[in-house]
Short mmCIF file of C-alpha atoms and ligand atoms in Angstrom, two decimals:
data_model
loop_
_atom_site.label_atom_id
_atom_site.label_comp_id
_atom_site.label_asym_id
_atom_site.label_seq_id
_atom_site.Cartn_x
_atom_site.Cartn_y
_atom_site.Cartn_z
CA MET N 397 99.69 126.39 106.66
CA ALA N 398 102.09 128.84 104.99
CA SER N 399 105.32 127.57 103.50
CA ASN N 400 108.21 127.49 105.96
CA THR N 401 110.91 128.24 103.44
CA LEU N 402 109.51 130.07 100.49
CA ILE N 403 110.45 133.68 99.95
CA GLU N 404 108.02 135.97 98.16
CA ALA N 405 108.04 135.77 94.36
CA PRO N 406 110.56 138.23 92.88
CA VAL N 407 109.36 141.34 91.06
CA VAL N 408 109.40 140.91 87.26
CA HIS N 409 108.74 143.63 84.66
CA VAL N 410 106.82 141.44 82.22
CA GLY N 411 106.02 144.25 79.79
CA ASN N 412 109.63 144.95 78.90
CA ASP N 413 111.54 141.81 79.85
CA PRO N 414 113.44 140.76 76.69
CA ASP N 415 113.25 137.01 77.47
CA ILE N 416 109.48 137.17 77.99
CA LEU N 417 108.90 139.32 74.89
CA ALA N 418 110.94 136.94 72.71
CA ALA N 419 109.29 133.84 74.20
CA ALA N 420 105.79 135.29 73.75
CA ALA N 421 106.54 135.89 70.06
CA ARG N 422 108.13 132.51 69.30
CA LEU N 423 106.18 130.11 71.51
CA ASN N 424 102.64 131.16 70.54
CA GLY N 425 101.11 128.00 69.03
CA GLU N 426 104.17 125.81 69.67
CA ASP N 427 104.35 122.40 71.41
CA MET N 428 106.33 121.62 74.56
CA CYS N 429 107.18 117.93 74.35
CA SER N 430 110.64 118.31 75.85
CA ILE N 431 112.73 120.92 77.62
CA ALA N 432 114.85 120.67 74.47
CA ASP N 433 111.99 122.38 72.59
CA LEU N 434 112.88 125.55 74.52
CA SER N 435 115.90 127.83 74.33
CA SER N 436 117.70 129.05 77.47
CA GLY N 437 115.96 132.41 77.11
CA GLU N 438 112.57 130.70 76.87
CA VAL N 439 113.23 128.68 80.03
CA ARG N 440 114.23 131.92 81.79
CA ALA N 441 111.04 133.53 80.46
CA ILE N 442 108.85 130.79 81.94
CA VAL N 443 110.58 131.10 85.31
CA LYS N 444 110.25 134.89 85.35
CA LEU N 445 106.65 134.86 84.12
CA GLY N 446 105.90 132.16 86.72
CA HIS N 447 107.09 134.56 89.43
CA ASP N 448 104.83 137.32 88.08
CA VAL N 449 101.81 135.02 87.83
CA LYS N 450 102.42 133.98 91.44
CA ARG N 451 102.81 137.56 92.67
CA HIS N 452 99.93 139.05 90.63
CA PRO N 453 97.42 136.31 89.70
CA GLU N 454 94.72 138.97 89.21
CA LYS N 455 96.59 140.40 86.19
CA TYR N 456 96.02 137.13 84.32
CA ARG N 457 92.42 136.48 85.48
CA HIS N 458 91.01 136.77 81.95
CA ALA N 459 94.16 136.13 79.89
CA LEU N 460 92.85 132.79 78.58
CA ASP N 461 89.11 133.51 78.58
CA ALA N 462 87.10 130.63 77.07
CA LYS N 463 90.22 128.66 76.08
CA GLN N 464 89.62 124.91 76.26
CA MET N 465 92.33 122.57 77.56
CA VAL N 466 92.06 118.78 77.38
CA LEU N 467 94.12 116.56 79.69
CA MET N 468 94.46 112.97 78.44
CA PHE N 469 96.27 110.89 81.08
CA GLU N 470 97.34 107.25 80.73
CA LYS N 471 98.85 107.32 84.25
CA ALA N 472 97.73 108.45 87.71
CA SER N 473 98.26 112.05 88.83
CA LEU N 474 97.54 114.38 91.75
CA ARG N 475 99.78 117.43 91.27
CA THR N 476 99.92 117.66 87.49
CA ARG N 477 96.21 117.26 86.91
CA LEU N 478 95.09 119.65 89.65
CA SER N 479 97.70 122.31 88.94
CA PHE N 480 96.83 122.38 85.22
CA GLU N 481 93.08 122.44 85.94
CA ALA N 482 93.32 125.14 88.61
CA GLY N 483 95.79 127.04 86.43
CA ILE N 484 93.56 127.39 83.37
CA ASN N 485 90.43 127.94 85.46
CA THR N 486 92.04 130.92 87.22
CA MET N 487 92.87 132.50 83.84
CA GLY N 488 89.31 132.27 82.46
CA GLY N 489 89.69 128.99 80.57
CA ASN N 490 88.31 125.52 81.09
CA ALA N 491 89.77 122.04 81.61
CA ILE N 492 88.37 118.74 80.33
CA PHE N 493 89.93 115.63 81.87
CA VAL N 494 89.94 112.35 79.92
CA ASP N 495 91.03 109.34 81.95
CA GLN N 496 93.05 107.11 79.62
CA THR N 497 94.37 104.79 82.35
CA ASN N 498 92.19 101.95 81.09
CA SER N 499 92.24 102.95 77.44
CA PRO N 500 95.77 103.64 76.18
CA LEU N 501 96.05 106.32 73.50
CA GLY N 502 96.28 104.76 70.05
CA GLU N 503 94.37 101.59 70.98
CA ARG N 504 90.85 102.55 69.84
CA GLU N 505 91.97 104.78 66.97
CA SER N 506 95.30 106.08 65.75
CA ILE N 507 97.02 108.92 67.58
CA ALA N 508 97.00 110.96 64.37
CA ASP N 509 93.22 110.58 64.09
CA ILE N 510 92.77 111.51 67.75
CA ALA N 511 94.80 114.69 67.12
CA ARG N 512 92.74 115.55 64.00
CA ASN N 513 89.54 115.31 66.06
CA VAL N 514 90.65 116.95 69.29
CA GLU N 515 92.19 120.02 67.60
CA ARG N 516 88.71 120.90 66.28
CA TRP N 517 87.36 121.36 69.83
CA VAL N 518 90.16 122.52 72.10
CA ASP N 519 93.03 125.02 72.20
CA VAL N 520 95.68 122.87 73.91
CA ILE N 521 96.29 119.15 74.53
CA VAL N 522 98.07 118.06 77.73
CA LEU N 523 99.27 114.45 77.68
CA ARG N 524 100.58 112.03 80.31
CA THR N 525 101.74 108.83 78.63
CA TYR N 526 103.99 105.79 78.80
CA ALA N 527 105.71 106.09 75.40
CA HIS N 528 107.27 109.45 74.63
CA ASP N 529 106.44 108.82 70.95
CA THR N 530 102.75 109.13 71.81
CA ILE N 531 103.41 112.76 72.70
CA THR N 532 105.57 113.59 69.68
CA GLU N 533 103.12 111.85 67.34
CA MET N 534 100.20 113.81 68.76
CA ALA N 535 102.22 117.00 68.37
CA ALA N 536 103.15 116.18 64.77
CA ASN N 537 99.47 115.71 63.86
CA SER N 538 97.84 118.48 65.89
CA ARG N 539 97.48 122.14 64.90
CA VAL N 540 97.04 123.12 68.56
CA PRO N 541 99.88 123.02 71.11
CA VAL N 542 100.69 119.71 72.81
CA ILE N 543 102.25 119.74 76.30
CA ASN N 544 104.14 116.81 77.83
CA ALA N 545 102.73 116.27 81.32
CA LEU N 546 105.09 113.26 81.84
CA SER N 547 106.22 110.44 79.61
CA ASP N 548 108.64 107.62 80.37
CA PHE N 549 111.35 109.88 78.91
CA GLU N 550 110.72 113.38 80.28
CA HIS N 551 108.76 115.46 82.79
CA PRO N 552 109.42 119.01 81.58
CA CYS N 553 106.64 120.78 83.52
CA GLN N 554 108.10 119.37 86.74
CA ALA N 555 111.59 120.66 85.98
CA LEU N 556 110.35 124.14 85.08
CA ALA N 557 108.57 124.43 88.43
CA ASP N 558 111.58 123.01 90.28
CA PHE N 559 114.02 125.54 88.87
CA MET N 560 111.50 128.33 89.46
CA THR N 561 111.48 127.15 93.11
CA LEU N 562 115.28 127.25 93.29
CA ASP N 563 115.32 130.74 91.75
CA GLU N 564 112.80 131.85 94.36
CA HIS N 565 114.71 130.27 97.22
CA PHE N 566 118.26 131.34 96.32
CA GLY N 567 117.50 134.44 94.21
CA HIS N 568 119.35 132.93 91.23
CA VAL N 569 119.98 129.59 89.50
CA ALA N 570 123.18 130.24 87.51
CA GLY N 571 126.16 128.85 89.39
CA LEU N 572 124.11 126.75 91.84
CA ASN N 573 125.37 123.20 92.49
CA PHE N 574 122.39 120.95 91.85
CA THR N 575 122.67 117.22 92.64
CA TYR N 576 120.20 114.54 91.61
CA VAL N 577 120.49 111.13 93.27
CA GLY N 578 118.48 108.13 92.02
CA ASP N 579 116.97 106.75 88.82
CA GLY N 580 118.24 108.38 85.63
CA ASN N 581 114.89 108.56 83.87
CA ASN N 582 112.13 111.05 83.07
CA VAL N 583 112.45 113.59 85.91
CA CYS N 584 116.24 113.34 85.87
CA HIS N 585 116.35 113.99 82.10
CA SER N 586 114.25 117.14 82.30
CA LEU N 587 116.19 118.43 85.32
CA MET N 588 119.52 117.94 83.51
CA LEU N 589 118.35 119.91 80.48
CA THR N 590 116.71 122.69 82.50
CA GLY N 591 119.66 123.07 84.88
CA ALA N 592 122.07 123.31 81.94
CA GLN N 593 119.87 125.87 80.22
CA LEU N 594 119.84 128.05 83.34
CA GLY N 595 123.58 127.77 84.03
CA ALA N 596 123.46 125.46 87.07
CA ASN N 597 126.21 122.90 87.70
CA VAL N 598 124.34 119.60 87.58
CA THR N 599 125.66 116.39 89.15
CA ILE N 600 123.80 113.12 88.67
CA ALA N 601 124.43 110.01 90.78
CA THR N 602 122.73 106.83 89.61
CA PRO N 603 123.35 103.14 90.19
CA ARG N 604 125.20 101.34 87.40
CA GLY N 605 122.66 100.42 84.71
CA TYR N 606 120.30 103.27 85.65
CA SER N 607 122.20 106.22 84.21
CA PRO N 608 120.40 108.81 82.09
CA ASP N 609 119.88 108.37 78.36
CA ILE N 610 123.07 109.06 76.42
CA GLU N 611 121.36 111.38 73.90
CA ILE N 612 120.03 113.57 76.71
CA VAL N 613 123.44 113.56 78.39
CA THR N 614 125.12 114.69 75.15
CA LEU N 615 122.53 117.39 74.58
CA ALA N 616 122.66 118.62 78.17
CA ARG N 617 126.50 118.71 78.04
CA ASP N 618 126.40 120.84 74.87
CA ILE N 619 123.91 123.22 76.48
CA ALA N 620 125.96 123.35 79.70
CA GLN N 621 129.12 124.16 77.76
CA ALA N 622 127.36 127.00 75.94
CA ASN N 623 126.17 128.38 79.29
CA GLY N 624 129.48 128.05 81.15
CA CYS N 625 128.35 125.34 83.57
CA GLU N 626 129.11 121.67 84.11
CA LEU N 627 127.29 118.33 83.95
CA ARG N 628 128.86 115.44 85.89
CA LEU N 629 127.68 111.81 85.95
CA LEU N 630 128.72 109.73 88.98
CA GLN N 631 127.76 106.46 90.64
CA ASP N 632 128.70 107.53 94.18
CA PRO N 633 125.92 109.47 95.96
CA GLN N 634 128.29 110.58 98.77
CA ALA N 635 130.70 112.23 96.33
CA ALA N 636 127.81 113.67 94.31
CA VAL N 637 126.28 115.66 97.20
CA GLU N 638 129.56 117.24 98.35
CA GLY N 639 129.16 121.00 97.92
CA ALA N 640 125.55 120.67 96.74
CA ASP N 641 123.17 123.60 97.20
CA ALA N 642 120.23 121.34 96.33
CA VAL N 643 119.79 117.57 96.66
CA TYR N 644 116.97 116.06 94.59
CA THR N 645 115.61 112.54 94.40
CA ASP N 646 112.68 110.70 92.80
CA VAL N 647 111.10 107.29 93.34
CA CYS N 648 113.24 104.36 92.22
CA VAL N 649 110.19 102.57 90.82
CA SER N 650 108.45 104.86 88.37
CA MET N 651 104.94 104.33 87.03
CA GLY N 652 105.08 101.48 84.53
CA PHE N 653 108.09 99.83 86.21
CA GLU N 654 106.23 98.29 89.17
CA HIS N 655 107.15 94.78 87.96
CA GLU N 656 110.82 95.66 88.66
CA SER N 657 110.28 96.70 92.33
CA THR N 658 111.88 93.65 93.91
CA LYS N 659 114.94 93.92 91.69
CA ARG N 660 115.34 97.68 92.09
CA GLU N 661 114.93 98.13 95.84
CA PRO N 662 118.32 96.71 96.95
CA ILE N 663 120.10 98.43 94.05
CA PHE N 664 118.76 101.84 95.04
CA ARG N 665 119.12 101.43 98.84
CA PRO N 666 122.61 103.06 98.96
CA PHE N 667 121.12 106.04 97.09
CA GLN N 668 118.58 106.86 99.83
CA VAL N 669 118.61 110.54 100.85
CA ASN N 670 118.89 110.47 104.63
CA GLU N 671 120.35 112.77 107.28
CA ALA N 672 123.85 111.33 106.84
CA LEU N 673 123.79 112.05 103.10
CA MET N 674 122.32 115.55 103.55
CA ALA N 675 125.10 116.29 106.09
CA LYS N 676 127.62 115.99 103.23
CA ALA N 677 125.93 118.78 101.25
CA THR N 678 126.40 122.47 102.11
CA PRO N 679 124.75 123.56 105.41
CA HIS N 680 122.25 125.71 103.48
CA ALA N 681 121.33 122.90 101.06
CA VAL N 682 117.66 122.29 100.25
CA PHE N 683 116.04 118.90 99.73
CA MET N 684 113.80 118.44 96.68
CA HIS N 685 111.49 115.72 95.37
CA CYS N 686 108.93 115.79 92.55
CA LEU N 687 106.48 113.73 94.68
CA PRO N 688 104.80 111.38 95.29
CA ALA N 689 107.51 110.16 97.68
CA ARG N 690 107.82 106.66 98.99
CA ARG N 691 108.70 107.69 102.52
CA ASN N 692 111.67 105.87 104.07
CA ALA N 693 112.56 104.30 100.71
CA GLU N 694 114.31 106.91 98.52
CA VAL N 695 114.06 109.57 101.27
CA THR N 696 113.64 109.35 105.03
CA ASP N 697 110.90 111.12 106.98
CA ALA N 698 113.64 113.02 108.83
CA VAL N 699 114.79 114.64 105.56
CA ILE N 700 111.50 115.20 103.76
CA ASP N 701 109.93 116.71 106.90
CA SER N 702 113.00 118.79 107.82
CA PRO N 703 113.27 122.59 107.49
CA GLN N 704 115.62 121.93 104.53
CA SER N 705 112.81 120.34 102.54
CA ILE N 706 111.10 122.53 99.90
CA VAL N 707 109.01 119.76 98.36
CA PHE N 708 105.65 121.46 98.89
CA ASP N 709 106.98 124.73 97.50
CA GLN N 710 107.90 122.76 94.38
CA ALA N 711 104.38 121.34 94.27
CA GLU N 712 102.85 124.82 94.63
CA ASN N 713 105.02 126.20 91.85
CA ARG N 714 103.72 123.58 89.41
CA LEU N 715 100.65 125.84 89.29
CA HIS N 716 102.50 129.09 88.59
CA ALA N 717 105.07 127.70 86.14
CA GLN N 718 102.37 125.90 84.12
CA LYS N 719 100.22 129.05 84.04
CA ALA N 720 103.25 130.84 82.58
CA LEU N 721 103.70 128.07 80.00
CA LEU N 722 100.02 128.16 79.01
CA LEU N 723 100.14 131.95 78.66
CA LEU N 724 103.08 131.69 76.26
CA LEU N 725 101.79 128.77 74.17
CA LEU N 726 98.23 130.12 73.93
CA GLY N 727 99.09 133.74 73.20
CA GLY N 728 97.78 134.95 76.55
CA LEU N 729 100.21 137.86 76.76
CA SER N 730 99.33 139.44 73.43
N1 CP P 1059 105.09 115.30 90.45
C1 CP P 1059 104.03 114.90 89.76
O1 CP P 1059 104.00 114.95 88.52
O2 CP P 1059 102.99 114.49 90.52
P1 CP P 1059 101.70 113.70 89.99
O3 CP P 1059 102.19 112.38 89.45
O4 CP P 1059 100.82 113.57 91.20
O5 CP P 1059 101.06 114.51 88.91
N1 NVA P 1060 109.59 109.18 87.89
C1 NVA P 1060 108.25 109.21 88.42
C2 NVA P 1060 107.77 110.63 88.51
C3 NVA P 1060 106.40 110.81 89.07
C4 NVA P 1060 105.95 112.23 89.09
C5 NVA P 1060 107.33 108.39 87.56
O1 NVA P 1060 107.48 108.42 86.33
O2 NVA P 1060 106.49 107.66 88.10
#
């Protein structure tokens, strides 16, 4: 069924857009381990190119002909795996999936040696890991681009798609009031950095002890200041959603933290996004979630299934935003 909320992708003049031209020149061959690897202009370029890829997929049908992409995943995935695989396949390339869930990277041979092998066969390495260092170590030892498809520290591909979705929905991102309620970890970190780079006012509400990493906070604050927007950290979800244009949450028990479920559930209960909490946001506010959701835990059915919810638009845009990223890193626009 068609999306209930999504407006058509905006028109973008890829050939002469200065952000896209600059990003195509600088990012060719680069890694994307963190949103912090990108400048504000490069984040804008991915969002704009994502819109064009969505509007005109046929233009990019052969942009990555014969390019080989390997996905090495230590954790489960639905959206990330399928959107990367479909993305490269629809641009003429090919995906190879390596299930590392029972064979953590670095166990059988060193990460550096894996990189020195894999770069001989493929054009890009997409990693989903526990330790963020696994991703940076692979990047440091690989001559082909490495993309972070989620680590315990960041989920940059998610945040790029999410802000593309907000741009599509509202027609702009700068000046939007974006509120995240929940665990201050990977998704939250990437959202903070991306929001600051695009000029959104970002408010984060986490329980005490679950606030975002201080280095990311400092970095995101510096970026926000340079872009004339604000980053606020609160512990009160009610206050955090006041005036919000978008309310975002994630699971309170991320992959790898299952052993903490019993401890976390009561701590995160007051942070549930329900109708009463959404009523404190602006009347036009959208609800967002990276998915998978644990229904009636961090978000109620009434909210995630409401007309305010744009969660499946976010999921769709994983495809378009990642195609844009691949085009830039693999030189698909030249
Ligand atoms: N949002 C997201 O990354 O989904 P998957 O874990 O299914 O890839
Ligand atoms: N924070 C969640 C995101 C899943 C896409 C996790 O790491 O499990």
